[in-house]
Amino acid sequence: MLKRNQTMRAVALTEFGEASVLTAHDLPAPTPGEHDLLIEVHACGLNPIDFKVRRGALAKGRPMPIILGFDVSGVVRGMGSAVNGFRVGDEVYAAPSLVRNGANAEFVCVDARTVALKPKSLDHVHAATLPLVTITAWEALLQRARIQRGETVLVHAGGGGVGHVAIQLAKLHGCRVLTTASSAESLALCKELGADVVINYRETDFVERVKQETGGRGCQVVFDTVGGETFDRSLDCVAADGRLITCVGTPSEKIAAKLFRLNATLIFEFMGAVGVYGVRPESHGEILRAAAKLVDEGKLKPHVSRVLAFEEIAEGHRLLEAGHVTGKLVVKVK
Amino acid sequence: MLKRNQTMRAVALTEFGEASVLTAHDLPAPTPGEHDLLIEVHACGLNPIDFKVRRGALAKGRPMPIILGFDVSGVVRGMGSAVNGFRVGDEVYAAPSLVRNGANAEFVCVDARTVALKPKSLDHVHAATLPLVTITAWEALLQRARIQRGETVLVHAGGGGVGHVAIQLAKLHGCRVLTTASSAESLALCKELGADVVINYRETDFVERVKQETGGRGCQVVFDTVGGETFDRSLDCVAADGRLITCVGTPSEKIAAKLFRLNATLIFEFMGAVGVYGVRPESHGEILRAAAKLVDEGKLKPHVSRVLAFEEIAEGHRLLEAGHVTGKLVVKVK
């Protein structure tokens, strides 16, 4: 356990707004609740949800300062009375709740049921890139869309955080994977990860290409990680009886008109529901244990495009907001 | 087999429009294709899809006259060369393809893979009420939403065609069933079928009542068979991780805003996809065989509110268009 009244370095916001609201603070280290692990943060992944919460999403009415950072790899330094299965000193990784203080700090509290031992073959910097995107892709493809061997899966932004894990999971499950990307680094990553068809969407109309590649039928599973126009045009890539997944949740008036006749399913994938509604927290721990095994077997690899210093978190937000980050950005904290 | 050039009585349309376009014709009896059974129609159920196709849905570019009628019970009188498992004289029931000529006639051709022997305990009039609504409710609740024992299911229009089967299937699978209805006949039917909470939506706000009955959480499964405002307000009845099913396909701008944060799934249930896209026709035969067993065990009962004569098909359309039909309308053909 930590000393009483121990303080910690944190990057936090005291108001919602642009990246400039992220500032350095000395704050009290958190005290673990009944089900929590207190984790000493060694590294923290960044995700688009960071800047969305920074702008106010999911955070209305929360007391300031608010600490972001929803991916962590680190070492257990304490725990609540109801925790089982962990010991002080364990090296763990997790996706902290989106509606509690996160890991842009030296310490973070995370519901132990959502935590797993980190992959042994990865250091903290690489392990910290995996939890949020892996849980998102795993829930979406394996638990909800239930991809089957031989199915054709379209993954948008295959070079992105969720996308590059989604390609690997779909290939591991015997699917044919089509994917979209545009930067040279992302196009190369998609190929390296084994995508069967890599579509440079700046040069090729992805709807037409998908129709060509599927005999006009579309894909059984379409995973949109982008939203906006990509979502609307994805409606034209779904096969009969197909499943369209969005982890972005774009509003669209075209949803029913396109998907009803196809007898299709629209899956809204929001991995944060575990934290927001307190439902089935164990499911995240299970996914992270299974993912760690895949990583240690060499079957799942994170791609890190840049390691940032603790002082560069605001810069990380700006890069994510500009788009086209290949793989993941991660912050080395310790 | 029928004689060459045999004609048959049919009710058909030669233009799209109001119920008055349905007129009596003597037309050539159809010739079964390779996978078809030729069925002598004894009874034919009516469904809202009848008047939708009559107005032009799913029928653009089809040659006239068009024969509607997408529920049949009758006797096998012939078959195509690829048919297995049926004999001339078999008593069968089926949901004919929505994009071929239907059963408002003395004969209809139906893909044998979508057909089953009718329940022995029912006459043709009662058997003909089941296929389309049973396949719809079965696919929606059992195969796609995968209702689980102990889950709470909200069925809209529980006294309607799909609704009254949905209540029975959900109760058989150990779910708690909330349902909406308004006419005295429908309210009574919902209670008789074992719904746990019957909400008269004209007297009670169903969203408020659902919240009350579920501790504010909403229902794990919501089955909207109505559309329009009922669909929009159903978005407020879904629990986290829940599934919202529509067999109507209402456009709504609110879908993403409501369902994304809930980590919910939106299931568009269109049983006609089998006929429209030619995918997995066997699945309908399997459902109808399983349903016939449930009927013969006394576990699934159709509710017929009115039996119409062959000359009254247009009147049946008008009743369905006016809404509030309890259970099913069926036409005695032979």
Coordinates of C-alpha atoms in Angstrom, one line a residue, chain A residues 55-204:
Chain A
R55 CA -14.2 17.6 -24.8
G56 CA -16.9 16.5 -22.3
A57 CA -18.2 13.1 -23.5
L58 CA -19.3 10.8 -20.7
A59 CA -18.0 13.3 -18.2
K60 CA -20.9 15.7 -17.6
G61 CA -21.2 16.5 -13.9
R62 CA -17.9 14.7 -12.9
P63 CA -15.8 16.6 -10.4
M64 CA -12.6 18.2 -11.7
P65 CA -9.8 17.7 -12.1
I66 CA -10.4 14.7 -14.4
I67 CA -7.5 12.4 -15.3
L68 CA -7.7 10.7 -18.7
G69 CA -5.9 7.6 -20.0
F70 CA -7.8 4.4 -20.6
D71 CA -5.1 1.9 -21.2
V72 CA -2.5 0.9 -18.6
S73 CA 0.3 -1.5 -18.0
G74 CA 2.0 -1.4 -14.6
V75 CA 2.6 -3.1 -11.3
V76 CA 0.0 -3.9 -8.5
R77 CA 0.8 -1.8 -5.4
G78 CA -2.4 -2.3 -3.4
M79 CA -5.9 -3.7 -3.5
G80 CA -9.4 -3.6 -2.0
S81 CA -10.8 -6.1 0.4
A82 CA -12.9 -8.0 -2.2
V83 CA -10.1 -8.6 -4.6
N84 CA -9.0 -12.2 -5.4
G85 CA -6.4 -13.6 -7.6
F86 CA -3.8 -10.8 -7.6
R87 CA -0.7 -10.0 -5.4
V88 CA 1.2 -6.9 -4.8
G89 CA 4.0 -6.8 -7.4
D90 CA 2.0 -8.5 -10.2
E91 CA 2.6 -7.0 -13.6
V92 CA -0.8 -6.3 -15.1
Y93 CA -2.6 -4.5 -18.0
A94 CA -6.1 -3.2 -18.2
A95 CA -8.5 -0.7 -19.7
P96 CA -9.6 1.6 -16.8
S97 CA -13.2 2.7 -16.6
L98 CA -14.1 5.6 -18.9
V99 CA -16.1 7.2 -16.2
R100 CA -13.4 7.2 -13.5
N101 CA -10.0 8.7 -13.3
G102 CA -7.5 7.1 -15.7
A103 CA -3.9 6.3 -16.1
N104 CA -2.3 9.7 -17.2
A105 CA -0.8 9.6 -13.7
E106 CA 1.7 7.7 -11.6
F107 CA -1.2 5.6 -10.0
V108 CA -4.6 4.5 -11.1
C109 CA -7.4 2.4 -9.5
V110 CA -9.0 -0.3 -11.7
D111 CA -11.7 -2.8 -11.0
A112 CA -9.6 -6.0 -10.5
R113 CA -12.2 -8.1 -12.4
T114 CA -11.3 -6.2 -15.6
V115 CA -7.6 -6.7 -15.2
A116 CA -5.2 -9.4 -16.3
L117 CA -1.6 -10.3 -16.0
K118 CA 0.2 -8.6 -18.9
P119 CA 1.7 -10.7 -21.7
K120 CA 5.1 -11.9 -20.5
S121 CA 6.7 -11.3 -23.9
L122 CA 5.9 -7.6 -23.9
D123 CA 7.3 -4.7 -22.0
H124 CA 4.9 -2.3 -20.3
V125 CA 5.1 0.2 -23.2
H126 CA 3.9 -2.4 -25.7
A127 CA 1.4 -4.1 -23.3
A128 CA -0.2 -0.7 -22.6
T129 CA -1.2 -0.3 -26.2
L130 CA -3.5 -3.4 -26.2
P131 CA -6.3 -3.4 -23.7
L132 CA -8.9 -0.9 -25.0
V133 CA -8.5 -1.7 -28.7
T134 CA -8.2 -5.5 -28.1
I135 CA -11.3 -5.5 -25.9
T136 CA -13.2 -3.5 -28.6
A137 CA -12.2 -5.7 -31.5
W138 CA -12.7 -8.9 -29.5
E139 CA -16.1 -8.0 -28.2
A140 CA -17.2 -6.8 -31.7
L141 CA -15.9 -9.6 -33.8
L142 CA -15.8 -12.7 -31.6
Q143 CA -18.5 -12.2 -29.0
R144 CA -21.1 -10.1 -30.9
A145 CA -20.7 -10.6 -34.7
R146 CA -19.4 -14.1 -33.9
I147 CA -17.3 -14.3 -37.0
Q148 CA -17.0 -17.7 -38.6
R149 CA -14.2 -19.4 -40.5
G150 CA -14.6 -18.6 -44.2
E151 CA -16.6 -15.4 -43.7
T152 CA -15.5 -12.2 -45.4
V153 CA -14.8 -9.3 -43.0
L154 CA -14.2 -5.7 -44.0
V155 CA -12.2 -3.8 -41.5
H156 CA -12.1 0.0 -41.9
A157 CA -8.9 1.8 -41.0
G158 CA -7.0 -1.5 -40.7
G159 CA -3.9 0.5 -39.8
G160 CA -5.6 2.1 -36.8
G161 CA -5.6 1.1 -33.2
V162 CA -8.8 -1.1 -33.3
G163 CA -8.3 -1.9 -36.9
H164 CA -4.8 -3.5 -36.7
V165 CA -6.0 -5.8 -33.9
A166 CA -9.3 -6.6 -35.8
I167 CA -7.3 -7.7 -38.8
Q168 CA -5.3 -10.1 -36.7
L169 CA -8.3 -11.5 -34.8
A170 CA -10.2 -12.1 -38.1
K171 CA -7.3 -13.8 -39.7
L172 CA -6.7 -16.0 -36.6
H173 CA -10.4 -17.1 -37.0
G174 CA -10.0 -18.1 -40.6
C175 CA -11.8 -15.2 -42.2
R176 CA -11.0 -13.5 -45.4
V177 CA -10.1 -9.9 -44.5
L178 CA -10.6 -6.8 -46.7
T179 CA -9.4 -3.6 -45.2
T180 CA -9.0 0.1 -46.0
A181 CA -6.1 2.5 -45.3
S182 CA -4.4 5.4 -47.0
S183 CA -1.0 6.3 -45.5
A184 CA 2.1 4.3 -46.7
E185 CA 2.8 3.2 -43.1
S186 CA -0.8 1.9 -42.6
L187 CA -1.0 0.2 -46.0
A188 CA 2.3 -1.6 -45.2
L189 CA 1.1 -2.6 -41.8
C190 CA -2.2 -4.1 -43.1
K191 CA -0.2 -6.2 -45.6
E192 CA 2.2 -7.3 -42.9
L193 CA -0.7 -8.4 -40.7
G194 CA -2.1 -10.6 -43.4
A195 CA -5.0 -8.7 -44.8
D196 CA -6.1 -10.4 -48.0
V197 CA -7.2 -7.2 -49.8
V198 CA -5.8 -3.8 -48.8
I199 CA -7.8 -1.0 -50.4
N200 CA -6.2 2.4 -50.6
Y201 CA -9.5 4.3 -50.2
R202 CA -7.9 7.5 -51.6
E203 CA -7.3 5.9 -54.9
T204 CA -10.1 3.3 -55.1

